[in-house]
Coordinates of C-alpha atoms and ligand atoms in Angstrom, one line a residue:
X1488 CA -8.6 -24.0 -6.2
X1489 CA -9.1 -27.8 -5.9
X1490 CA -6.3 -30.1 -4.8
X1491 CA -5.7 -32.7 -7.5
X1492 CA -3.3 -35.6 -7.9
X1493 CA -0.1 -35.4 -10.1
X1494 CA -1.7 -37.8 -12.6
X1495 CA -4.7 -35.6 -13.0
X1496 CA -2.5 -32.6 -13.4
X1497 CA -0.7 -34.2 -16.3
X1498 CA -4.1 -34.9 -17.9
X1499 CA -5.1 -31.3 -17.3
X1500 CA -2.0 -30.2 -19.1
X1501 CA -3.0 -32.1 -22.2
X1502 CA -6.2 -30.1 -22.2
X1503 CA -4.3 -26.9 -22.1
X1504 CA -6.2 -25.4 -25.0
X1505 CA -9.2 -25.2 -22.6
X1506 CA -9.8 -21.8 -21.1
X1507 CA -9.3 -22.8 -17.5
X1508 CA -7.7 -25.7 -15.6
X1509 CA -7.0 -26.5 -12.0
X1510 CA -3.7 -25.1 -10.8
X1511 CA -1.8 -27.1 -8.3
X1512 CA 0.9 -25.8 -5.9
X1513 CA 3.5 -28.5 -5.0
X1514 CA 6.6 -28.7 -2.9
X1515 CA 9.6 -29.5 -5.1
X1516 CA 10.0 -33.2 -4.0
X1517 CA 11.8 -35.5 -6.4
X1518 CA 8.4 -36.9 -7.6
X1519 CA 7.1 -33.4 -8.3
X1520 CA 10.2 -32.4 -10.1
X1521 CA 10.0 -35.5 -12.2
X1522 CA 6.4 -34.8 -13.1
X1523 CA 7.2 -31.1 -13.8
X1524 CA 10.1 -32.1 -16.1
X1525 CA 7.8 -34.5 -17.9
X1526 CA 5.2 -31.8 -18.4
X1527 CA 7.8 -29.5 -19.8
X1528 CA 9.1 -32.1 -22.2
X1529 CA 5.6 -32.8 -23.5
X1530 CA 4.9 -29.1 -24.1
X1531 CA 3.1 -28.1 -20.9
X1532 CA 3.8 -25.1 -18.6
X1533 CA 5.3 -25.2 -15.1
X1534 CA 6.0 -22.2 -12.8
X1535 CA 9.2 -22.7 -10.8
X1536 CA 11.3 -20.8 -8.4
X1537 CA 14.6 -19.2 -9.4
X1538 CA 17.0 -17.0 -7.3
X1539 CA 15.6 -13.9 -9.1
X1540 CA 11.8 -14.3 -9.4
X1541 CA 9.4 -17.2 -10.2
X1542 CA 9.6 -18.2 -13.9
X1543 CA 6.8 -19.6 -16.1
X1544 CA 8.6 -22.3 -18.0
X1545 CA 7.7 -24.0 -21.3
X1546 CA 9.8 -26.2 -23.7
X1547 CA 12.0 -23.7 -25.5
X1548 CA 12.3 -25.9 -28.6
X1549 CA 8.6 -26.2 -29.2
X1550 CA 6.9 -23.1 -30.7
X1551 CA 3.5 -24.2 -29.5
X1552 CA 4.7 -24.5 -25.9
X1553 CA 6.2 -21.0 -26.1
X1554 CA 3.0 -19.6 -27.5
X1555 CA 1.2 -21.0 -24.5
X1556 CA 3.4 -18.9 -22.2
X1557 CA 2.5 -15.7 -24.0
X1558 CA -1.2 -16.7 -23.8
X1559 CA -1.1 -17.5 -20.1
X1560 CA 0.7 -14.2 -19.2
X1561 CA -1.2 -12.1 -21.7
X1562 CA 2.3 -11.0 -22.9
X1563 CA 2.7 -9.2 -26.2
X1564 CA 4.3 -11.6 -28.7
X1565 CA 7.0 -9.0 -29.7
X1566 CA 8.6 -9.3 -26.2
X1567 CA 11.1 -12.1 -26.4
X1568 CA 11.7 -14.7 -23.7
X1569 CA 14.9 -15.9 -21.9
X1570 CA 15.9 -19.5 -22.5
X1571 CA 17.0 -21.2 -19.3
X1572 CA 19.6 -24.0 -19.3
X1573 CA 20.7 -26.4 -16.6
X1574 CA 24.0 -27.5 -18.1
X1575 CA 26.7 -26.2 -20.4
X1576 CA 26.4 -28.6 -23.4
X1577 CA 22.8 -27.4 -24.0
X1578 CA 24.0 -23.8 -24.3
X1579 CA 26.0 -24.7 -27.5
X1580 CA 22.9 -26.2 -29.1
X1581 CA 21.0 -22.9 -29.0
X1582 CA 23.6 -20.2 -29.4
X1583 CA 27.1 -19.3 -30.6
X1584 CA 28.6 -17.1 -27.9
X1585 CA 31.5 -14.8 -28.8
X1586 CA 34.6 -15.3 -26.6
X1587 CA 33.6 -12.3 -24.5
X1588 CA 30.0 -13.6 -24.0
X1589 CA 31.5 -17.0 -23.0
X1590 CA 33.7 -15.2 -20.5
X1591 CA 30.7 -13.6 -18.9
X1592 CA 28.8 -16.9 -18.7
X1593 CA 31.9 -18.6 -17.2
X1594 CA 32.2 -15.8 -14.6
X1595 CA 28.5 -15.5 -13.5
X1596 CA 26.7 -18.8 -14.3
X1597 CA 24.9 -20.2 -12.6
X1598 CA 23.6 -16.8 -11.6
X1599 CA 21.4 -13.8 -12.3
X1600 CA 23.0 -12.8 -15.6
X1601 CA 21.3 -13.2 -19.0
X1602 CA 23.5 -12.9 -22.1
X1603 CA 22.3 -12.2 -25.6
X1604 CA 24.0 -14.3 -28.3
X1605 CA 23.4 -15.2 -31.9
X1606 CA 20.9 -18.0 -32.0
X1607 CA 21.1 -21.3 -33.8
X1608 CA 18.4 -22.7 -36.1
X1609 CA 16.7 -24.9 -33.5
X1610 CA 15.4 -21.9 -31.6
X1611 CA 11.8 -21.2 -32.7
X1612 CA 11.0 -17.6 -33.7
X1613 CA 8.5 -17.3 -30.9
X1614 CA 11.3 -17.4 -28.3
X1615 CA 13.2 -14.4 -29.8
X1616 CA 10.2 -12.6 -31.4
X1617 CA 12.0 -13.0 -34.7
X1618 CA 15.2 -11.3 -33.5
X1619 CA 18.6 -12.8 -34.5
X1620 CA 19.9 -13.1 -30.9
X1621 CA 18.6 -15.4 -28.1
X1622 CA 18.7 -14.4 -24.4
X1623 CA 20.2 -17.2 -22.3
X1624 CA 20.7 -17.8 -18.6
X1625 CA 21.7 -20.6 -16.2
X1626 CA 19.8 -19.8 -12.9
X1627 CA 21.4 -20.4 -9.5
X1628 CA 18.6 -22.1 -7.7
X1629 CA 18.6 -25.8 -6.6
X1630 CA 15.0 -26.4 -7.7
X1631 CA 15.4 -24.7 -11.0
X1632 CA 18.6 -26.5 -11.8
X1633 CA 17.2 -29.9 -10.8
X1634 CA 14.1 -29.2 -13.0
X1635 CA 16.1 -28.0 -16.0
X1636 CA 18.5 -30.9 -15.8
X1637 CA 15.7 -33.5 -15.6
X1638 CA 13.8 -31.8 -18.5
X1639 CA 17.0 -31.8 -20.6
X1640 CA 15.7 -29.1 -22.9
X1641 CA 16.2 -25.3 -22.9
X1642 CA 13.2 -23.8 -21.0
X1643 CA 11.8 -20.5 -22.1
X1644 CA 10.8 -18.8 -18.9
X1645 CA 9.7 -15.2 -18.4
X1646 CA 8.6 -14.0 -15.0
X1647 CA 5.5 -16.0 -13.9
X1648 CA 3.2 -13.0 -13.5
X1649 CA 0.3 -11.7 -15.6
X1650 CA 1.9 -9.3 -18.1
X1651 CA 2.3 -5.8 -16.6
X1652 CA 1.9 -6.9 -13.0
X1653 CA 4.8 -6.9 -10.5
X1654 CA 7.0 -10.0 -10.9
X1655 CA 6.3 -12.9 -8.5
X1656 CA 8.7 -13.5 -5.6
X1657 CA 6.4 -16.1 -3.8
X1658 CA 4.5 -19.1 -5.2
X1659 CA 1.2 -17.4 -4.0
X1660 CA 1.9 -14.4 -6.3
X1661 CA 2.0 -16.8 -9.2
X1662 CA -1.3 -18.4 -8.1
X1663 CA -2.9 -15.0 -7.8
X1664 CA -2.0 -14.1 -11.4
X1665 CA -2.2 -17.4 -13.2
X1666 CA -4.7 -19.7 -11.4
X1667 CA -6.7 -21.5 -13.9
X1668 CA -4.2 -20.9 -16.7
X1669 CA -1.3 -23.3 -15.8
X1670 CA -1.4 -26.8 -14.3
X1671 CA 1.5 -26.7 -11.8
X1672 CA 3.5 -24.3 -9.6
X1673 CA 6.6 -25.6 -7.8
X1674 CA 6.8 -23.8 -4.5
X1675 CA 10.4 -23.1 -3.5
X1676 CA 9.7 -20.4 -0.9
X1677 CA 10.6 -16.7 -1.3
X1678 CA 13.1 -15.7 -4.1
X1679 CA 16.4 -14.6 -2.6
X1680 CA 17.2 -11.8 -5.1
X1681 CA 13.7 -10.5 -5.9
X1682 CA 14.3 -8.7 -9.1
X1683 CA 14.9 -10.2 -12.6
X1684 CA 18.3 -11.0 -14.0
X1685 CA 20.7 -8.5 -15.5
X1686 CA 20.3 -8.6 -19.3
X1687 CA 23.4 -7.8 -21.3
X1688 CA 24.1 -7.5 -25.0
X1689 CA 27.6 -8.3 -26.3
X1690 CA 28.8 -6.8 -29.6
X1691 CA 32.5 -7.3 -30.4
X1692 CA 34.2 -6.1 -27.2
X1693 CA 31.4 -3.9 -25.9
X1694 CA 29.0 -5.1 -23.2
X1695 CA 25.8 -3.1 -22.7
X1696 CA 23.3 -3.6 -19.8
X1697 CA 19.8 -3.6 -21.3
X1698 CA 18.1 -4.4 -18.0
X1699 CA 19.9 -3.9 -14.7
X1700 CA 19.9 -6.6 -12.1
X1701 CA 22.1 -7.8 -9.2
X1702 CA 25.0 -8.6 -11.4
X1703 CA 26.0 -5.0 -11.4
X1704 CA 27.9 -2.8 -13.9
X1705 CA 30.8 -2.8 -11.5
X1706 CA 30.9 -6.6 -11.3
X1707 CA 30.8 -6.9 -15.1
X1708 CA 33.6 -4.4 -15.5
X1709 CA 35.8 -6.4 -13.2
X1710 CA 35.5 -9.3 -15.6
X1711 CA 35.7 -7.4 -18.9
X1712 CA 38.4 -5.0 -17.7
X1713 CA 36.7 -2.2 -19.6
X1714 CA 33.8 0.2 -19.3
X1715 CA 30.3 -1.4 -19.5
X1716 CA 27.5 0.7 -20.9
X1717 CA 24.1 1.0 -19.4
X1718 CA 21.2 1.5 -21.8
X1719 CA 20.0 5.0 -21.1
X1720 CA 16.4 4.0 -21.2
X1721 CA 16.8 2.0 -17.9
X1722 CA 16.0 5.1 -15.9
X1723 CA 13.5 6.9 -18.1
X1724 CA 10.4 6.1 -20.2
X1725 CA 10.9 5.5 -23.9
X1726 CA 10.4 8.6 -26.1
X1727 CA 7.7 8.5 -28.7
X1728 CA 9.0 6.7 -31.7
X1729 CA 12.1 5.4 -29.9
X1730 CA 13.1 1.8 -30.6
X1731 CA 13.6 -0.3 -27.5
X1732 CA 17.0 -2.1 -27.4
X1733 CA 15.3 -4.7 -25.3
X1734 CA 11.7 -5.0 -26.4
X1735 CA 10.5 -5.6 -22.8
X1736 CA 11.4 -2.0 -22.0
X1737 CA 8.6 -0.5 -24.1
X1738 CA 5.8 -2.3 -22.3
X1739 CA 4.2 -1.1 -19.1
X1740 CA 5.9 -3.1 -16.4
X1741 CA 6.0 -3.9 -12.7
X1742 CA 3.0 -1.7 -12.1
X1743 CA 0.6 -2.0 -9.2
X1744 CA -2.9 -0.7 -9.6
X1745 CA -2.1 2.0 -7.1
X1746 CA -0.5 5.2 -8.5
X1747 CA 3.2 5.4 -7.5
X1748 CA 5.1 8.7 -7.1
X1749 CA 8.8 9.0 -6.4
X1750 CA 10.1 11.4 -3.7
X1751 CA 13.7 12.1 -4.7
X1752 CA 14.8 14.1 -1.6
X1753 CA 17.9 13.3 0.3
X1754 CA 15.8 13.3 3.5
X1755 CA 12.4 12.1 2.2
X1756 CA 10.6 12.3 5.5
X1757 CA 9.1 15.8 5.3
X1758 CA 7.8 15.4 1.8
X1759 CA 6.5 11.8 2.3
X1760 CA 4.5 13.1 5.3
X1761 CA 3.2 16.1 3.4
X1762 CA 2.1 14.1 0.3
X1763 CA 0.5 11.4 2.6
X1764 CA -1.5 14.1 4.5
X1765 CA -2.6 15.9 1.3
X1766 CA -3.7 12.7 -0.5
X1767 CA -5.6 11.6 2.6
X1768 CA -7.2 15.0 3.0
X1769 CA -8.3 14.6 -0.7
X1770 CA -10.1 11.4 0.2
X1771 CA -7.5 9.0 -1.2
X1772 CA -6.3 5.9 0.5
X1773 CA -2.5 6.6 0.7
X1774 CA 0.7 4.9 1.8
X1775 CA 4.4 5.6 1.9
X1776 CA 7.3 3.3 1.0
X1777 CA 10.3 4.3 3.1
X1778 CA 13.6 3.2 4.6
X1779 CA 13.6 1.1 7.8
X1780 CA 15.3 4.0 9.7
X1781 CA 12.5 6.4 8.8
X1782 CA 9.6 4.1 10.0
X1783 CA 9.2 5.7 13.4
X1784 CA 8.9 9.2 11.9
X1785 CA 6.3 8.0 9.4
X1786 CA 4.4 5.6 11.7
X1787 CA 1.1 7.5 11.1
X1788 CA 1.6 7.5 7.3
X1789 CA 0.7 3.9 6.5
X1790 CA 4.4 3.0 5.9
X1791 CA 5.8 0.0 4.0
X1792 CA 9.4 -0.9 4.9
X1793 CA 11.6 -1.0 1.8
X1794 CA 14.7 -1.9 3.8
X1795 CA 17.7 0.0 5.3
X1796 CA 18.7 3.1 3.4
X1797 CA 22.0 1.6 2.4
X1798 CA 20.7 -1.9 1.6
X1799 CA 19.6 -1.8 -2.0
X1800 CA 19.7 -5.7 -2.1
X1801 CA 17.1 -5.8 0.6
X1802 CA 14.9 -3.3 -1.3
X1803 CA 15.3 -5.5 -4.4
X1804 CA 14.2 -8.5 -2.5
X1805 CA 11.1 -6.7 -1.0
X1806 CA 10.0 -4.3 -3.8
X1807 CA 7.7 -6.5 -5.9
X1808 CA 6.0 -8.1 -2.8
X1809 CA 5.4 -4.6 -1.4
X1810 CA 3.8 -3.4 -4.6
X1811 CA 1.4 -6.4 -4.4
X1812 CA 0.6 -5.7 -0.7
X1813 CA -0.2 -2.1 -1.5
X1814 CA -2.8 -3.3 -4.1
X1815 CA -4.2 -5.9 -1.7
X1816 CA -4.7 -3.2 0.9
X1817 CA -6.7 -1.1 -1.6
X1818 CA -4.3 1.8 -1.6
X1819 CA -5.0 4.4 -4.3
X1820 CA -1.7 6.3 -4.2
X1821 CA 1.8 5.5 -2.8
X1822 CA 4.7 7.8 -2.3
X1823 CA 8.2 6.2 -2.3
X1824 CA 11.7 7.2 -1.1
X1825 CA 14.4 6.5 -3.7
X1826 CA 18.0 5.2 -3.6
X1827 CA 21.0 6.3 -5.7
X1828 CA 21.0 4.4 -9.0
X1829 CA 24.4 2.8 -8.4
X1830 CA 25.3 -0.9 -7.8
X1831 CA 22.2 -2.8 -6.8
X1832 CA 20.4 0.5 -6.5
X1833 CA 20.2 0.7 -10.3
X1834 CA 18.1 -2.4 -10.5
X1835 CA 15.9 -1.1 -7.7
X1836 CA 15.4 2.3 -9.4
X1837 CA 14.7 0.7 -12.8
X1838 CA 11.8 -1.3 -11.3
X1839 CA 10.6 1.4 -8.9
X1840 CA 10.9 4.0 -11.7
X1841 CA 8.8 2.0 -14.1
X1842 CA 6.2 1.2 -11.4
X1843 CA 5.9 4.9 -11.0
X1844 CA 6.1 5.5 -14.8
X1845 CA 9.0 7.8 -13.6
X1846 CA 6.6 10.3 -12.0
X1847 CA 8.0 12.4 -9.2
X1848 CA 6.0 14.4 -6.8
X1849 CA 6.0 18.1 -7.6
Ligands
LIG149 P1 11.3 -11.5 -18.7 O1 11.1 -12.6 -19.5 O2 10.0 -10.9 -18.2 O3 12.3 -11.7 -17.6 O4 11.9 -10.4 -19.6 C1 13.0 -10.7 -20.5 C2 13.7 -9.4 -20.9 O5 14.8 -9.8 -21.8 C3 12.8 -8.5 -21.7 O6 13.1 -7.2 -21.3 C4 13.1 -8.8 -23.1 O7 12.8 -7.7 -23.9 C5 14.6 -9.1 -23.0 N1 15.0 -10.0 -24.1 C6 14.8 -11.3 -24.2 N2 15.2 -11.8 -25.4 C7 15.7 -10.8 -26.0 C8 16.3 -10.7 -27.3 N3 16.5 -11.8 -28.1 N4 16.8 -9.5 -27.7 C9 16.6 -8.4 -26.9 N5 16.1 -8.5 -25.7 C10 15.6 -9.6 -25.2
LIG150 MG1 8.8 -10.1 -16.7

């Protein structure tokens, strides 16, 4: 990586059709945010921090800019993107929310909730993969909000990872995956939440969680006053021929190179130890992912600390970074403790389950 000036970076962006470019990481000063907003307006890409994970932004009103996002990530074009907005008036230009959808936005924005609403005509088909609804979110992160407000356009922004890899929770994760493919990464430090937003669909008076996040079912029910459904496929692989409610669910996701296996025992220590020993004896480089409390008992099993047994929020914050560390350490196989899929635990188990392709140890 070469350090280049902001002006050079803008030029690089104009040559974005080239195969590679220099990628600059910058602290989010006013000058850099101004530059980044300008890049976005002109159809370039910028990776930026949000409270969930880092996003890879492009102008959501320009089909060409949106296509660049798919290219940089290697993302299948049938997996639609979330539009990010920094203020309320912009919301009305891209969607027509029902009263219930509006109620959810009012309750949780800015924040980690994405709401599907019927789209308006100005949203290019590339954003929604041709679907009639657009996914919309106002993130709760000072850098994201400053950037979005300066840009003044809705910004399409999936997670800023290479498609299929764990989502990035640090700027360096973005660099690892997208160096040479994007001109600018704004470095806002570690993401507080660590897993992507909750995605909900709203049909008449029914709210359905398509992707769990840290706006939990319970929190949504408090606002709607009635039961909220969770798409069944959040905790299992899609069946052959099954249509994904949210297209992202059908693609391999969040996966490290290492093979991941879930250990669903109430007390996971004995089985984690045994699996680790067997894998090591078979010549594999193994690791375990365990609760903080269990670290001493698993000290000789190459343990990674997920967080306290009852702290699903901590696990959410650490999970993707741990999956990347496991790969960097050249681990072949990792055995993981699990948490109950309730509250924030549902978001953790959705990501961990998919990283493991829902495989449990026998
Ligand atoms: P990501 O951009 O990686 O955070 O993923 C966005 C998620 O939202 C994916 O699972 C998408 O399938 C889902 N999504 C985005 N837009 C739509 C849409 N218009 N209809 C259904 N699901 C959507
Ligand atoms: Mg993603």
